[in-house]
């Protein structure tokens, strides 16, 4: 029996012309794992809000640019295309800024917490 | 107690000037999961050889270009930056070609087989 054909898609597919809010698209899920694409167009985390997530998140900036902020200790990290980092579970962080003049495309891999490697 | 600082790295880091063989770099591992960067510079799977992997592999072409070939059914897929696809476990495939004049950078996520989504 033949396998079904494989079919590629693109991270650039299905980005609407108007993007009043960030766009979250799940690419793949497995038990304890979720891979998503995030598209930002100048958005940032609302003032005073922080992400505090129960899962580890590995994130890659594919295109555009962004500034992340972490607390305890406070850190500001500017991301360019190709930059990636692991955000441990419950490490408070926020997106301070994303590029205003182009789309910022992220790949985010949410994982059960575990020893970093 | 303060958490250790987060530290980003780049997919463009640590690519040697000479690349006689493809370069495989593990970025992150968890039980049943391995995320790796692959850098190709014109390499292809040797003639007559096929990959037949026990795990599913989600692959993203980050930069460069490549042509994949699958068997049963035979398929040729040309990948450009941003293209991604899920290669099911035991779906035989090979890399027919990668760009000769620039680096091709892949992100590969190896996963326990499961229902695709």
PDB file of C-alpha atoms in Angstrom:
ATOM      1  CA  UNK A   1       0.000   0.000   0.000  1.00  0.00           C
ATOM      2  CA  UNK A   2       1.322   3.367  -0.957  1.00  0.00           C
ATOM      3  CA  UNK A   3       1.770   6.034   1.698  1.00  0.00           C
ATOM      4  CA  UNK A   4      -0.134   9.275   1.246  1.00  0.00           C
ATOM      5  CA  UNK A   5       1.904  11.960  -0.485  1.00  0.00           C
ATOM      6  CA  UNK A   6       3.873  14.349   1.706  1.00  0.00           C
ATOM      7  CA  UNK A   7       2.881  17.951   1.292  1.00  0.00           C
ATOM      8  CA  UNK A   8       5.037  20.891   2.254  1.00  0.00           C
ATOM      9  CA  UNK A   9       3.653  24.187   3.420  1.00  0.00           C
ATOM     10  CA  UNK A  10       5.428  27.490   3.978  1.00  0.00           C
ATOM     11  CA  UNK A  11       5.840  29.675   7.022  1.00  0.00           C
ATOM     12  CA  UNK A  12       4.868  32.502   4.641  1.00  0.00           C
ATOM     13  CA  UNK A  13       1.508  30.952   3.770  1.00  0.00           C
ATOM     14  CA  UNK A  14      -1.762  32.298   5.142  1.00  0.00           C
ATOM     15  CA  UNK A  15      -0.579  35.586   6.569  1.00  0.00           C
ATOM     16  CA  UNK A  16      -3.511  37.978   6.259  1.00  0.00           C
ATOM     17  CA  UNK A  17      -3.086  41.451   4.820  1.00  0.00           C
ATOM     18  CA  UNK A  18      -4.456  43.032   7.945  1.00  0.00           C
ATOM     19  CA  UNK A  19      -2.959  41.836  11.224  1.00  0.00           C
ATOM     20  CA  UNK A  20      -4.470  43.833  14.085  1.00  0.00           C
ATOM     21  CA  UNK A  21      -3.362  41.114  16.540  1.00  0.00           C
ATOM     22  CA  UNK A  22      -0.539  38.610  16.585  1.00  0.00           C
ATOM     23  CA  UNK A  23      -1.329  35.432  14.679  1.00  0.00           C
ATOM     24  CA  UNK A  24      -0.786  32.035  16.333  1.00  0.00           C
ATOM     25  CA  UNK A  25      -0.900  28.941  14.107  1.00  0.00           C
ATOM     26  CA  UNK A  26      -0.313  25.427  15.422  1.00  0.00           C
ATOM     27  CA  UNK A  27       1.887  23.462  13.018  1.00  0.00           C
ATOM     28  CA  UNK A  28       2.146  20.169  14.880  1.00  0.00           C
ATOM     29  CA  UNK A  29       1.078  18.649  18.185  1.00  0.00           C
ATOM     30  CA  UNK A  30       2.073  15.511  20.058  1.00  0.00           C
ATOM     31  CA  UNK A  31       1.577  14.561  23.700  1.00  0.00           C
ATOM     32  CA  UNK A  32       3.459  17.219  25.667  1.00  0.00           C
ATOM     33  CA  UNK A  33       4.607  19.028  22.513  1.00  0.00           C
ATOM     34  CA  UNK A  34       3.190  21.873  20.461  1.00  0.00           C
ATOM     35  CA  UNK A  35       4.949  23.575  17.573  1.00  0.00           C
ATOM     36  CA  UNK A  36       3.528  26.889  16.446  1.00  0.00           C
ATOM     37  CA  UNK A  37       4.185  29.766  14.124  1.00  0.00           C
ATOM     38  CA  UNK A  38       3.691  33.256  15.453  1.00  0.00           C
ATOM     39  CA  UNK A  39       3.461  36.285  13.176  1.00  0.00           C
ATOM     40  CA  UNK A  40       3.838  39.746  14.705  1.00  0.00           C
ATOM     41  CA  UNK A  41       3.511  43.090  12.980  1.00  0.00           C
ATOM     42  CA  UNK A  42       4.679  45.653  15.485  1.00  0.00           C
ATOM     43  CA  UNK A  43       2.745  44.106  18.383  1.00  0.00           C
ATOM     44  CA  UNK A  44       4.178  43.821  21.873  1.00  0.00           C
ATOM     45  CA  UNK A  45       2.932  42.292  25.111  1.00  0.00           C
ATOM     46  CA  UNK A  46       0.554  44.815  26.706  1.00  0.00           C
ATOM     47  CA  UNK A  47       2.220  47.114  29.240  1.00  0.00           C
ATOM     48  CA  UNK A  48       2.555  45.471  32.638  1.00  0.00           C
ATOM     49  CA  UNK A  49       1.693  41.977  31.380  1.00  0.00           C
ATOM     50  CA  UNK A  50       4.092  39.052  31.531  1.00  0.00           C
ATOM     51  CA  UNK A  51       4.090  35.524  30.208  1.00  0.00           C
ATOM     52  CA  UNK A  52       4.502  32.915  32.951  1.00  0.00           C
ATOM     53  CA  UNK A  53       4.184  29.553  31.213  1.00  0.00           C
ATOM     54  CA  UNK A  54       3.971  26.044  32.669  1.00  0.00           C
ATOM     55  CA  UNK A  55       5.986  24.620  29.741  1.00  0.00           C
ATOM     56  CA  UNK A  56       9.470  25.269  28.445  1.00  0.00           C
ATOM     57  CA  UNK A  57       9.448  27.180  25.179  1.00  0.00           C
ATOM     58  CA  UNK A  58      12.170  26.992  22.568  1.00  0.00           C
ATOM     59  CA  UNK A  59      11.817  29.931  20.241  1.00  0.00           C
ATOM     60  CA  UNK A  60      13.461  30.801  16.916  1.00  0.00           C
ATOM     61  CA  UNK A  61      13.162  34.183  15.256  1.00  0.00           C
ATOM     62  CA  UNK A  62      12.834  33.330  11.559  1.00  0.00           C
ATOM     63  CA  UNK A  63      12.338  36.815  10.114  1.00  0.00           C
ATOM     64  CA  UNK A  64      11.943  40.387  11.297  1.00  0.00           C
ATOM     65  CA  UNK A  65      13.261  41.530  14.657  1.00  0.00           C
ATOM     66  CA  UNK A  66      12.136  41.609  18.259  1.00  0.00           C
ATOM     67  CA  UNK A  67      13.151  42.626  21.748  1.00  0.00           C
ATOM     68  CA  UNK A  68      12.401  40.267  24.627  1.00  0.00           C
ATOM     69  CA  UNK A  69      12.482  41.207  28.293  1.00  0.00           C
ATOM     70  CA  UNK A  70      12.951  38.793  31.187  1.00  0.00           C
ATOM     71  CA  UNK A  71      12.569  39.320  34.923  1.00  0.00           C
ATOM     72  CA  UNK A  72      14.598  37.879  37.834  1.00  0.00           C
ATOM     73  CA  UNK A  73      17.198  38.702  36.672  1.00  0.00           C
ATOM     74  CA  UNK A  74      16.099  41.469  34.338  1.00  0.00           C
ATOM     75  CA  UNK A  75      17.431  40.937  30.834  1.00  0.00           C
ATOM     76  CA  UNK A  76      16.738  42.533  27.495  1.00  0.00           C
ATOM     77  CA  UNK A  77      17.508  40.428  24.441  1.00  0.00           C
ATOM     78  CA  UNK A  78      17.393  41.674  20.870  1.00  0.00           C
ATOM     79  CA  UNK A  79      16.658  38.930  18.388  1.00  0.00           C
ATOM     80  CA  UNK A  80      17.622  38.848  14.729  1.00  0.00           C
ATOM     81  CA  UNK A  81      16.745  36.178  12.174  1.00  0.00           C
ATOM     82  CA  UNK A  82      18.347  32.863  13.105  1.00  0.00           C
ATOM     83  CA  UNK A  83      18.532  33.644  16.833  1.00  0.00           C
ATOM     84  CA  UNK A  84      17.031  31.013  19.104  1.00  0.00           C
ATOM     85  CA  UNK A  85      16.780  30.453  22.826  1.00  0.00           C
ATOM     86  CA  UNK A  86      15.149  28.252  25.441  1.00  0.00           C
ATOM     87  CA  UNK A  87      12.767  30.021  27.813  1.00  0.00           C
ATOM     88  CA  UNK A  88      12.439  27.793  30.884  1.00  0.00           C
ATOM     89  CA  UNK A  89       8.987  27.169  32.328  1.00  0.00           C
ATOM     90  CA  UNK A  90       7.858  29.958  34.667  1.00  0.00           C
ATOM     91  CA  UNK A  91      10.651  32.281  33.584  1.00  0.00           C
ATOM     92  CA  UNK A  92       8.670  35.501  33.322  1.00  0.00           C
ATOM     93  CA  UNK A  93       9.110  37.278  30.026  1.00  0.00           C
ATOM     94  CA  UNK A  94       7.407  39.678  27.655  1.00  0.00           C
ATOM     95  CA  UNK A  95       7.804  40.888  24.117  1.00  0.00           C
ATOM     96  CA  UNK A  96       8.874  44.522  24.417  1.00  0.00           C
ATOM     97  CA  UNK A  97       8.758  45.241  20.702  1.00  0.00           C
ATOM     98  CA  UNK A  98       8.619  43.704  17.245  1.00  0.00           C
ATOM     99  CA  UNK A  99       9.570  45.304  13.926  1.00  0.00           C
ATOM    100  CA  UNK A 100       6.997  47.885  12.822  1.00  0.00           C
ATOM    101  CA  UNK A 101       7.886  47.848   9.129  1.00  0.00           C
ATOM    102  CA  UNK A 102       8.007  44.121   8.358  1.00  0.00           C
ATOM    103  CA  UNK A 103       6.512  40.876   9.617  1.00  0.00           C
ATOM    104  CA  UNK A 104       8.286  39.127  12.438  1.00  0.00           C
ATOM    105  CA  UNK A 105       7.906  35.366  12.122  1.00  0.00           C
ATOM    106  CA  UNK A 106       8.641  33.125  15.105  1.00  0.00           C
ATOM    107  CA  UNK A 107       8.780  29.399  15.511  1.00  0.00           C
ATOM    108  CA  UNK A 108       7.858  28.319  19.045  1.00  0.00           C
ATOM    109  CA  UNK A 109       8.226  24.783  20.370  1.00  0.00           C
ATOM    110  CA  UNK A 110       6.370  24.225  23.642  1.00  0.00           C
ATOM    111  CA  UNK A 111       7.723  21.305  25.651  1.00  0.00           C
ATOM    112  CA  UNK A 112       7.263  19.611  28.972  1.00  0.00           C
ATOM    113  CA  UNK A 113       9.856  21.074  31.328  1.00  0.00           C
ATOM    114  CA  UNK A 114      13.061  19.112  31.507  1.00  0.00           C
ATOM    115  CA  UNK A 115      16.802  19.457  31.931  1.00  0.00           C
ATOM    116  CA  UNK A 116      18.128  21.881  29.354  1.00  0.00           C
ATOM    117  CA  UNK A 117      20.674  20.599  26.916  1.00  0.00           C
TER     118      UNK A 117
ATOM    119  CA  UNK B   1      16.883  32.874  44.077  1.00  0.00           C
ATOM    120  CA  UNK B   2      17.498  34.336  40.662  1.00  0.00           C
ATOM    121  CA  UNK B   3      17.231  32.134  37.609  1.00  0.00           C
ATOM    122  CA  UNK B   4      20.333  31.803  35.429  1.00  0.00           C
ATOM    123  CA  UNK B   5      20.369  34.245  32.507  1.00  0.00           C
ATOM    124  CA  UNK B   6      18.887  33.071  29.238  1.00  0.00           C
ATOM    125  CA  UNK B   7      21.356  33.077  26.378  1.00  0.00           C
ATOM    126  CA  UNK B   8      20.402  33.133  22.725  1.00  0.00           C
ATOM    127  CA  UNK B   9      22.494  31.529  20.023  1.00  0.00           C
ATOM    128  CA  UNK B  10      22.160  31.776  16.275  1.00  0.00           C
ATOM    129  CA  UNK B  11      21.585  29.190  13.593  1.00  0.00           C
ATOM    130  CA  UNK B  12      24.441  30.996  11.797  1.00  0.00           C
ATOM    131  CA  UNK B  13      26.928  30.384  14.602  1.00  0.00           C
ATOM    132  CA  UNK B  14      29.683  27.814  14.332  1.00  0.00           C
ATOM    133  CA  UNK B  15      29.512  27.033  10.635  1.00  0.00           C
ATOM    134  CA  UNK B  16      33.060  26.139   9.609  1.00  0.00           C
ATOM    135  CA  UNK B  17      34.662  27.677   6.543  1.00  0.00           C
ATOM    136  CA  UNK B  18      35.291  24.265   5.061  1.00  0.00           C
ATOM    137  CA  UNK B  19      32.354  21.879   5.021  1.00  0.00           C
ATOM    138  CA  UNK B  20      33.366  18.667   3.261  1.00  0.00           C
ATOM    139  CA  UNK B  21      30.413  16.855   4.878  1.00  0.00           C
ATOM    140  CA  UNK B  22      27.028  17.959   6.120  1.00  0.00           C
ATOM    141  CA  UNK B  23      27.091  19.327   9.650  1.00  0.00           C
ATOM    142  CA  UNK B  24      24.612  18.008  12.236  1.00  0.00           C
ATOM    143  CA  UNK B  25      24.269  19.965  15.499  1.00  0.00           C
ATOM    144  CA  UNK B  26      21.841  18.971  18.257  1.00  0.00           C
ATOM    145  CA  UNK B  27      20.098  22.048  19.658  1.00  0.00           C
ATOM    146  CA  UNK B  28      17.839  20.426  22.252  1.00  0.00           C
ATOM    147  CA  UNK B  29      16.883  16.960  23.449  1.00  0.00           C
ATOM    148  CA  UNK B  30      14.054  15.643  25.595  1.00  0.00           C
ATOM    149  CA  UNK B  31      12.730  12.092  26.003  1.00  0.00           C
ATOM    150  CA  UNK B  32      11.530  11.098  22.532  1.00  0.00           C
ATOM    151  CA  UNK B  33      12.492  14.463  21.004  1.00  0.00           C
ATOM    152  CA  UNK B  34      15.599  15.800  19.303  1.00  0.00           C
ATOM    153  CA  UNK B  35      15.900  19.155  17.607  1.00  0.00           C
ATOM    154  CA  UNK B  36      18.863  19.623  15.319  1.00  0.00           C
ATOM    155  CA  UNK B  37      20.368  22.048  12.866  1.00  0.00           C
ATOM    156  CA  UNK B  38      21.719  20.661   9.625  1.00  0.00           C
ATOM    157  CA  UNK B  39      24.005  22.663   7.350  1.00  0.00           C
ATOM    158  CA  UNK B  40      24.528  21.462   3.776  1.00  0.00           C
ATOM    159  CA  UNK B  41      26.802  22.954   1.150  1.00  0.00           C
ATOM    160  CA  UNK B  42      25.978  21.153  -2.053  1.00  0.00           C
ATOM    161  CA  UNK B  43      25.860  17.708  -0.436  1.00  0.00           C
ATOM    162  CA  UNK B  44      23.269  15.104  -1.337  1.00  0.00           C
ATOM    163  CA  UNK B  45      22.465  11.640  -0.030  1.00  0.00           C
ATOM    164  CA  UNK B  46      24.901   9.242  -1.737  1.00  0.00           C
ATOM    165  CA  UNK B  47      23.524   7.626  -4.894  1.00  0.00           C
ATOM    166  CA  UNK B  48      21.302   4.659  -4.116  1.00  0.00           C
ATOM    167  CA  UNK B  49      21.060   5.414  -0.409  1.00  0.00           C
ATOM    168  CA  UNK B  50      17.784   6.244   1.358  1.00  0.00           C
ATOM    169  CA  UNK B  51      16.844   7.405   4.814  1.00  0.00           C
ATOM    170  CA  UNK B  52      14.414   5.048   6.558  1.00  0.00           C
ATOM    171  CA  UNK B  53      13.934   6.467  10.033  1.00  0.00           C
ATOM    172  CA  UNK B  54      12.141   5.022  13.058  1.00  0.00           C
ATOM    173  CA  UNK B  55      10.959   8.492  14.125  1.00  0.00           C
ATOM    174  CA  UNK B  56       8.802  11.113  12.463  1.00  0.00           C
ATOM    175  CA  UNK B  57      10.818  14.108  11.304  1.00  0.00           C
ATOM    176  CA  UNK B  58       9.443  17.612  10.935  1.00  0.00           C
ATOM    177  CA  UNK B  59      11.816  19.605   8.798  1.00  0.00           C
ATOM    178  CA  UNK B  60      12.035  23.316   7.980  1.00  0.00           C
ATOM    179  CA  UNK B  61      14.280  24.743   5.312  1.00  0.00           C
ATOM    180  CA  UNK B  62      15.592  27.963   6.866  1.00  0.00           C
ATOM    181  CA  UNK B  63      17.959  29.105   4.124  1.00  0.00           C
ATOM    182  CA  UNK B  64      19.332  27.902   0.796  1.00  0.00           C
ATOM    183  CA  UNK B  65      17.448  25.405  -1.315  1.00  0.00           C
ATOM    184  CA  UNK B  66      17.080  21.649  -1.620  1.00  0.00           C
ATOM    185  CA  UNK B  67      15.347  18.911  -3.525  1.00  0.00           C
ATOM    186  CA  UNK B  68      13.951  15.943  -1.616  1.00  0.00           C
ATOM    187  CA  UNK B  69      12.918  12.650  -3.144  1.00  0.00           C
ATOM    188  CA  UNK B  70      10.449  10.184  -1.642  1.00  0.00           C
ATOM    189  CA  UNK B  71       9.599   6.631  -2.645  1.00  0.00           C
ATOM    190  CA  UNK B  72       6.243   4.785  -2.609  1.00  0.00           C
ATOM    191  CA  UNK B  73       4.855   6.926  -4.100  1.00  0.00           C
ATOM    192  CA  UNK B  74       7.773   8.617  -5.797  1.00  0.00           C
ATOM    193  CA  UNK B  75       7.729  12.359  -5.203  1.00  0.00           C
ATOM    194  CA  UNK B  76      10.206  15.138  -5.799  1.00  0.00           C
ATOM    195  CA  UNK B  77       9.816  18.216  -3.637  1.00  0.00           C
ATOM    196  CA  UNK B  78      11.745  21.431  -4.089  1.00  0.00           C
ATOM    197  CA  UNK B  79      12.159  23.369  -0.875  1.00  0.00           C
ATOM    198  CA  UNK B  80      12.682  27.089  -0.513  1.00  0.00           C
ATOM    199  CA  UNK B  81      13.265  29.051   2.709  1.00  0.00           C
ATOM    200  CA  UNK B  82      10.216  28.813   4.971  1.00  0.00           C
ATOM    201  CA  UNK B  83       9.006  25.505   3.530  1.00  0.00           C
ATOM    202  CA  UNK B  84       8.348  22.794   6.086  1.00  0.00           C
ATOM    203  CA  UNK B  85       6.936  19.292   6.031  1.00  0.00           C
ATOM    204  CA  UNK B  86       6.415  16.224   8.166  1.00  0.00           C
ATOM    205  CA  UNK B  87       8.250  13.100   7.023  1.00  0.00           C
ATOM    206  CA  UNK B  88       6.471  10.138   8.619  1.00  0.00           C
ATOM    207  CA  UNK B  89       8.558   7.396  10.225  1.00  0.00           C
ATOM    208  CA  UNK B  90       9.760   4.827   7.687  1.00  0.00           C
ATOM    209  CA  UNK B  91       8.787   6.975   4.731  1.00  0.00           C
ATOM    210  CA  UNK B  92      11.865   6.433   2.570  1.00  0.00           C
ATOM    211  CA  UNK B  93      13.462   9.645   1.390  1.00  0.00           C
ATOM    212  CA  UNK B  94      16.734  11.129   0.239  1.00  0.00           C
ATOM    213  CA  UNK B  95      18.221  14.528  -0.397  1.00  0.00           C
ATOM    214  CA  UNK B  96      18.706  14.717  -4.150  1.00  0.00           C
ATOM    215  CA  UNK B  97      20.484  18.066  -4.129  1.00  0.00           C
ATOM    216  CA  UNK B  98      21.245  21.149  -2.056  1.00  0.00           C
ATOM    217  CA  UNK B  99      22.342  24.577  -3.269  1.00  0.00           C
ATOM    218  CA  UNK B 100      25.930  24.565  -4.475  1.00  0.00           C
ATOM    219  CA  UNK B 101      26.564  28.282  -4.114  1.00  0.00           C
ATOM    220  CA  UNK B 102      25.210  28.993  -0.634  1.00  0.00           C
ATOM    221  CA  UNK B 103      24.662  27.223   2.660  1.00  0.00           C
ATOM    222  CA  UNK B 104      21.421  25.342   3.094  1.00  0.00           C
ATOM    223  CA  UNK B 105      20.320  25.446   6.729  1.00  0.00           C
ATOM    224  CA  UNK B 106      17.679  23.018   7.974  1.00  0.00           C
ATOM    225  CA  UNK B 107      15.886  22.666  11.251  1.00  0.00           C
ATOM    226  CA  UNK B 108      14.902  19.048  11.952  1.00  0.00           C
ATOM    227  CA  UNK B 109      12.635  17.961  14.803  1.00  0.00           C
ATOM    228  CA  UNK B 110      12.733  14.204  15.416  1.00  0.00           C
ATOM    229  CA  UNK B 111       9.664  12.902  17.226  1.00  0.00           C
ATOM    230  CA  UNK B 112       8.126   9.681  18.357  1.00  0.00           C
ATOM    231  CA  UNK B 113       5.690   8.595  15.643  1.00  0.00           C
ATOM    232  CA  UNK B 114       2.134   9.733  16.213  1.00  0.00           C
ATOM    233  CA  UNK B 115      -0.992  10.891  14.432  1.00  0.00           C
ATOM    234  CA  UNK B 116      -0.135  13.842  12.230  1.00  0.00           C
ATOM    235  CA  UNK B 117      -1.889  17.094  12.889  1.00  0.00           C
TER     236      UNK B 117
END
